[in-house]
mmCIF file of the C-alpha atoms, coordinates in Angstrom:
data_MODEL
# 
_entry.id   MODEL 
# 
loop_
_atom_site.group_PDB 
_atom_site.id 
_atom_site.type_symbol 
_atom_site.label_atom_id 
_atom_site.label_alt_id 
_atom_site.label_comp_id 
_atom_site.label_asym_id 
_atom_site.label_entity_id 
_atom_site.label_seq_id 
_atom_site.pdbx_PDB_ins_code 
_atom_site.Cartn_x 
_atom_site.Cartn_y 
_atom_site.Cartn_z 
_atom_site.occupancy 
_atom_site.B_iso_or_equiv 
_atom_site.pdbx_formal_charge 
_atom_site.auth_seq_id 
_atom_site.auth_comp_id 
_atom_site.auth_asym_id 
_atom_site.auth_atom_id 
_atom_site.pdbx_PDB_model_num 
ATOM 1   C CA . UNK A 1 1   ? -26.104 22.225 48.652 1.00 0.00 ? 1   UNK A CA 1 
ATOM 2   C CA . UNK A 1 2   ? -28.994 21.212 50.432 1.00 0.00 ? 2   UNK A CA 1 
ATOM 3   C CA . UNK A 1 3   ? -27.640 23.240 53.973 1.00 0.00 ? 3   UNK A CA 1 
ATOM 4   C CA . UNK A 1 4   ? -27.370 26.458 51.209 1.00 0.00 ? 4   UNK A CA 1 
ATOM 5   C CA . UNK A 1 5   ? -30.608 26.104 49.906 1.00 0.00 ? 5   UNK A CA 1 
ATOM 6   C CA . UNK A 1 6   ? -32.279 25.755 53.397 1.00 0.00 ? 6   UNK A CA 1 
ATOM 7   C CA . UNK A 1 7   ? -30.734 28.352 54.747 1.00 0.00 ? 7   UNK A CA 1 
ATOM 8   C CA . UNK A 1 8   ? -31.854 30.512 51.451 1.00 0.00 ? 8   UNK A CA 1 
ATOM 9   C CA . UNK A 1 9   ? -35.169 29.898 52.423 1.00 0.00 ? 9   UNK A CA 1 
ATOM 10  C CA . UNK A 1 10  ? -35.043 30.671 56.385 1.00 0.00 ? 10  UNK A CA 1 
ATOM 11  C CA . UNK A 1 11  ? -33.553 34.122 54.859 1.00 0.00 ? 11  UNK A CA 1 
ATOM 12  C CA . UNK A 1 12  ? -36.525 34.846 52.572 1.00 0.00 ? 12  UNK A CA 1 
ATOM 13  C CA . UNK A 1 13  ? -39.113 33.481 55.276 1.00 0.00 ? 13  UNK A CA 1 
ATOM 14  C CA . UNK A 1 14  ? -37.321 36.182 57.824 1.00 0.00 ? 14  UNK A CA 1 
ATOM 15  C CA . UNK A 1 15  ? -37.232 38.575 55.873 1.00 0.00 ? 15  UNK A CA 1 
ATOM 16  C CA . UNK A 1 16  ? -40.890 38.755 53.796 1.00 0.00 ? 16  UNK A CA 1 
ATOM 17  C CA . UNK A 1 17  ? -42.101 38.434 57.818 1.00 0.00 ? 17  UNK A CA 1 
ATOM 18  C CA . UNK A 1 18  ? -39.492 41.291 58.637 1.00 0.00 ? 18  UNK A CA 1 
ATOM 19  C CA . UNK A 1 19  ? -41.226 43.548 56.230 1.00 0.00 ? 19  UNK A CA 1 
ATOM 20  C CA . UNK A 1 20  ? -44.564 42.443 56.173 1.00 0.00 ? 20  UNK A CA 1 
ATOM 21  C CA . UNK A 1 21  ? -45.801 45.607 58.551 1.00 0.00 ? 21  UNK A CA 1 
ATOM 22  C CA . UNK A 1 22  ? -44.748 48.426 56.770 1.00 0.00 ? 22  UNK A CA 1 
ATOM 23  C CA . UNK A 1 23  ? -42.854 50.541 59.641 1.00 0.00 ? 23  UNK A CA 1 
ATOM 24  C CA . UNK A 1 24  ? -41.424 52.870 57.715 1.00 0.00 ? 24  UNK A CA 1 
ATOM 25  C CA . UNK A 1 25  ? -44.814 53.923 56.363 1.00 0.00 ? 25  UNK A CA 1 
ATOM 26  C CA . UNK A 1 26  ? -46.035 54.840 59.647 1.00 0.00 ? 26  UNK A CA 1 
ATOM 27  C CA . UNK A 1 27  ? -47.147 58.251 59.837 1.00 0.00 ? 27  UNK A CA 1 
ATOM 28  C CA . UNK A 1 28  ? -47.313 58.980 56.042 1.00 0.00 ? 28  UNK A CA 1 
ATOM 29  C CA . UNK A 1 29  ? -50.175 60.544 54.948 1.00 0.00 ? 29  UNK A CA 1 
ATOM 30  C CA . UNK A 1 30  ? -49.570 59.603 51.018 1.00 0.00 ? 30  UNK A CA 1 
ATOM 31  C CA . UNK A 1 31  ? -52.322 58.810 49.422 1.00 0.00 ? 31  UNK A CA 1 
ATOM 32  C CA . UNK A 1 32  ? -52.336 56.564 45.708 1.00 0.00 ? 32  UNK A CA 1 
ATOM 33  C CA . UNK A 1 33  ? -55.308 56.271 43.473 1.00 0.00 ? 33  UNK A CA 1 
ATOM 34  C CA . UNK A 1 34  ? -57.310 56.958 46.550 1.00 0.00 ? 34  UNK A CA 1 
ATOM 35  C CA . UNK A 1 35  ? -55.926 54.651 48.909 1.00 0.00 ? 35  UNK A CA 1 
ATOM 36  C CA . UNK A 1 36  ? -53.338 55.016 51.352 1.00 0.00 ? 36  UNK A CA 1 
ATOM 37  C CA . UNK A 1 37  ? -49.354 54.073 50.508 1.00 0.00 ? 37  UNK A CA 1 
ATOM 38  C CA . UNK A 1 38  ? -49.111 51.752 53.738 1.00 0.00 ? 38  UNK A CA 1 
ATOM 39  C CA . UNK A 1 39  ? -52.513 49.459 52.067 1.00 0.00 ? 39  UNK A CA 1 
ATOM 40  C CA . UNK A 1 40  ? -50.739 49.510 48.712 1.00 0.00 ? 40  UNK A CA 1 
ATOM 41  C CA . UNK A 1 41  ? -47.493 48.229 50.497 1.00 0.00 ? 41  UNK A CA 1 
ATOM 42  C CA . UNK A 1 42  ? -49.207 45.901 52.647 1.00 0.00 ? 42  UNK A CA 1 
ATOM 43  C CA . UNK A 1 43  ? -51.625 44.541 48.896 1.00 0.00 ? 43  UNK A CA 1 
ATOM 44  C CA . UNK A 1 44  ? -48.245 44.227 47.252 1.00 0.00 ? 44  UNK A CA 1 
ATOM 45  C CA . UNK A 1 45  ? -46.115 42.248 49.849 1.00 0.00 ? 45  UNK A CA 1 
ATOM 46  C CA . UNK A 1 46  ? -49.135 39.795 50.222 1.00 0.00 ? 46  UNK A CA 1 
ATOM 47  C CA . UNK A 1 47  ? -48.962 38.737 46.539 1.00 0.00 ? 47  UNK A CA 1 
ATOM 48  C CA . UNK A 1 48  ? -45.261 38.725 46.743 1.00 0.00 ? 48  UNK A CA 1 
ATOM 49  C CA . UNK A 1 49  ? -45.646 36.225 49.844 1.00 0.00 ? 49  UNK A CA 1 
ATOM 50  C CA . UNK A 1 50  ? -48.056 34.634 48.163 1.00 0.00 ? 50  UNK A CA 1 
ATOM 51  C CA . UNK A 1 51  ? -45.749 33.796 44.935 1.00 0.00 ? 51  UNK A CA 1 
ATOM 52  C CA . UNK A 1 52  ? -42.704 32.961 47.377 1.00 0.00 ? 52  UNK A CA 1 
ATOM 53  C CA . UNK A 1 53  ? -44.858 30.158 48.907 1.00 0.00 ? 53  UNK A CA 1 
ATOM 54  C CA . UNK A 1 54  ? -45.879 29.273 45.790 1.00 0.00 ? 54  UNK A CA 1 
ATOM 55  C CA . UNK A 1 55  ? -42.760 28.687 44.851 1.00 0.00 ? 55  UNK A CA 1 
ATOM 56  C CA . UNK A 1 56  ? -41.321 27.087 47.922 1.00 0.00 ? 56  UNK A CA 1 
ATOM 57  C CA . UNK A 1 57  ? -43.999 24.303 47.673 1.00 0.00 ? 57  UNK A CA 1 
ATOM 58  C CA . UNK A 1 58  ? -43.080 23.448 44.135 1.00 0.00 ? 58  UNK A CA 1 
ATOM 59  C CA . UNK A 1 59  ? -39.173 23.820 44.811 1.00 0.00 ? 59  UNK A CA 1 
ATOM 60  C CA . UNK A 1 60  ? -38.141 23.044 48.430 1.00 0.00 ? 60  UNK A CA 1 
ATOM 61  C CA . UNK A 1 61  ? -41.273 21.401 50.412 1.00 0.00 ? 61  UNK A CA 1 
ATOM 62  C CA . UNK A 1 62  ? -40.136 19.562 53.033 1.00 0.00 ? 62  UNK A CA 1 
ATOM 63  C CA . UNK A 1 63  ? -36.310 21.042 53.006 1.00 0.00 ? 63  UNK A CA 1 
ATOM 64  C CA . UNK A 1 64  ? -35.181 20.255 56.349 1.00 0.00 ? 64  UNK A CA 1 
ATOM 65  C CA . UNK A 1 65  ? -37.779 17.491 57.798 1.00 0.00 ? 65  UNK A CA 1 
ATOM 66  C CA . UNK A 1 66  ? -35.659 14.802 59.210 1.00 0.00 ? 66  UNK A CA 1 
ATOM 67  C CA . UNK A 1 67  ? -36.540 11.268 58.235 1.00 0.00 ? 67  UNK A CA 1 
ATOM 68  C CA . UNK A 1 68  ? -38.055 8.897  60.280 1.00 0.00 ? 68  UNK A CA 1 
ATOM 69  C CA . UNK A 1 69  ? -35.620 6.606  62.547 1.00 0.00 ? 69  UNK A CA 1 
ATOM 70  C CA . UNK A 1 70  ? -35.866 2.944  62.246 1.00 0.00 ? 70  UNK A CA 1 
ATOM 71  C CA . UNK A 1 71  ? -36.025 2.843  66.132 1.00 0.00 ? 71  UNK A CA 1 
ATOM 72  C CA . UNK A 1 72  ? -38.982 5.015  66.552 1.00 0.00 ? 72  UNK A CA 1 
ATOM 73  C CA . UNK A 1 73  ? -41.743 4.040  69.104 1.00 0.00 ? 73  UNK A CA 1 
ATOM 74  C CA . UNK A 1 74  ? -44.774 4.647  66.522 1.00 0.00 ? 74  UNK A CA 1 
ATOM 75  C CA . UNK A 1 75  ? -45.390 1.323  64.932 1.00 0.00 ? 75  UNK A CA 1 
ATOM 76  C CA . UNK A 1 76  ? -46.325 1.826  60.648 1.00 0.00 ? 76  UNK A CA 1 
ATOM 77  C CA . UNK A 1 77  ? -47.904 -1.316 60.623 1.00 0.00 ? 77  UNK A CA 1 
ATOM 78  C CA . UNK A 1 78  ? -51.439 -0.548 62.021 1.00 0.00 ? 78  UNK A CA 1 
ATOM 79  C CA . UNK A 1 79  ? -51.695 -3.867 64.219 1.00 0.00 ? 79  UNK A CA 1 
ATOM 80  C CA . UNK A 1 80  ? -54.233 -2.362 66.582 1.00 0.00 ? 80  UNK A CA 1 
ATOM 81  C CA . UNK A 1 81  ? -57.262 -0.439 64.647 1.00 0.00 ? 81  UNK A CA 1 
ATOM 82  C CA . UNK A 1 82  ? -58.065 2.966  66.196 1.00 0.00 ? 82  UNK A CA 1 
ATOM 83  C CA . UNK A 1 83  ? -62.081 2.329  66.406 1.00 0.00 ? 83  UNK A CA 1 
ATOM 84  C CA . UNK A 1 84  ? -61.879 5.153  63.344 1.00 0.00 ? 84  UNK A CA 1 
ATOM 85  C CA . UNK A 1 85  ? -61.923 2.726  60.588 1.00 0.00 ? 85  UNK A CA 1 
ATOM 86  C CA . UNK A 1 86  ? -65.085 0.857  61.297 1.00 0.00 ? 86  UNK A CA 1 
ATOM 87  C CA . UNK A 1 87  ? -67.283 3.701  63.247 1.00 0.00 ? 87  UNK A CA 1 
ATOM 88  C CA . UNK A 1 88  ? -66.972 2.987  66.670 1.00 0.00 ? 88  UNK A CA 1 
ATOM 89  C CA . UNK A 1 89  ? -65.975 6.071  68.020 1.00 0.00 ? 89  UNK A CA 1 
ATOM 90  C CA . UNK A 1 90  ? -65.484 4.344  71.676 1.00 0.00 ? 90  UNK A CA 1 
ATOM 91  C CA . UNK A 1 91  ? -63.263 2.087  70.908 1.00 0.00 ? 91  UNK A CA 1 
ATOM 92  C CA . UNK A 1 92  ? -60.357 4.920  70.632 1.00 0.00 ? 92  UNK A CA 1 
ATOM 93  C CA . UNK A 1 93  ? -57.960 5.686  73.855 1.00 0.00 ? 93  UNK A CA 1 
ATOM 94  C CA . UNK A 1 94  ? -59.370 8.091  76.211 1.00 0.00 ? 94  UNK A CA 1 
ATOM 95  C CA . UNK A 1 95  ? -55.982 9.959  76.403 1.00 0.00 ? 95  UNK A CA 1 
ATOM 96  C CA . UNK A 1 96  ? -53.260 10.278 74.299 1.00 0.00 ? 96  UNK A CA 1 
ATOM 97  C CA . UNK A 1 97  ? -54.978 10.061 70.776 1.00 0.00 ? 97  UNK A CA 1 
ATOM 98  C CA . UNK A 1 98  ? -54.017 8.104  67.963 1.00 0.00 ? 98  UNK A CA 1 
ATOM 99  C CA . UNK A 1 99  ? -50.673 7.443  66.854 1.00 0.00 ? 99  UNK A CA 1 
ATOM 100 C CA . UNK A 1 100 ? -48.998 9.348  63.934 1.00 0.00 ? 100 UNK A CA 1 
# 
């Protein structure tokens, strides 16, 4: 079920970003309430990709994020402070950044 609803969603993603540019509107000169179709179409399909997103983040966030392994490098206990905590902004690695 959870493969289904995943793929669900990579099918709605695809297609509101398939149809987000209104191609078939180019060249029409049709003009509603004094604006032109292609803005009405474009006003429209951002409130319809806003409620989709909506949606996904109160249905399905995080469908398809892999949990951590056990055997993973990064270390989740926090034995070496990054410098961040207490202020010191020079005690952090030159390169690499902090850990996740």
């Amino acid at each position: 079920m959870r493969r289904l609803q995943l793929l669900g969603w990579i099918t709605v993603g695809t297609s509101l970003c398939a149809l987000a540019v209104p191609w078939f509107l180019w060249g029409d000169s049709t003009v509603v309430a004094g604006l032109p179709l292609w803005l009405w179409w474009h006003v429209g399909w951002m409130w319809l990709a806003s409620v989709v997103f909506w949606t996904f983040a109160q249905r399905a966030w995080g469908i398809g994020i892999e949990p951590g392994r056990e055997g993973d490098s990064s270390d989740a206990s926090g034995s070496e402070p990054s410098g961040l905590e207490h202020g010191n902004r020079s005690s952090r690695p030159a390169t690499g950044g902090d850990r996740p």
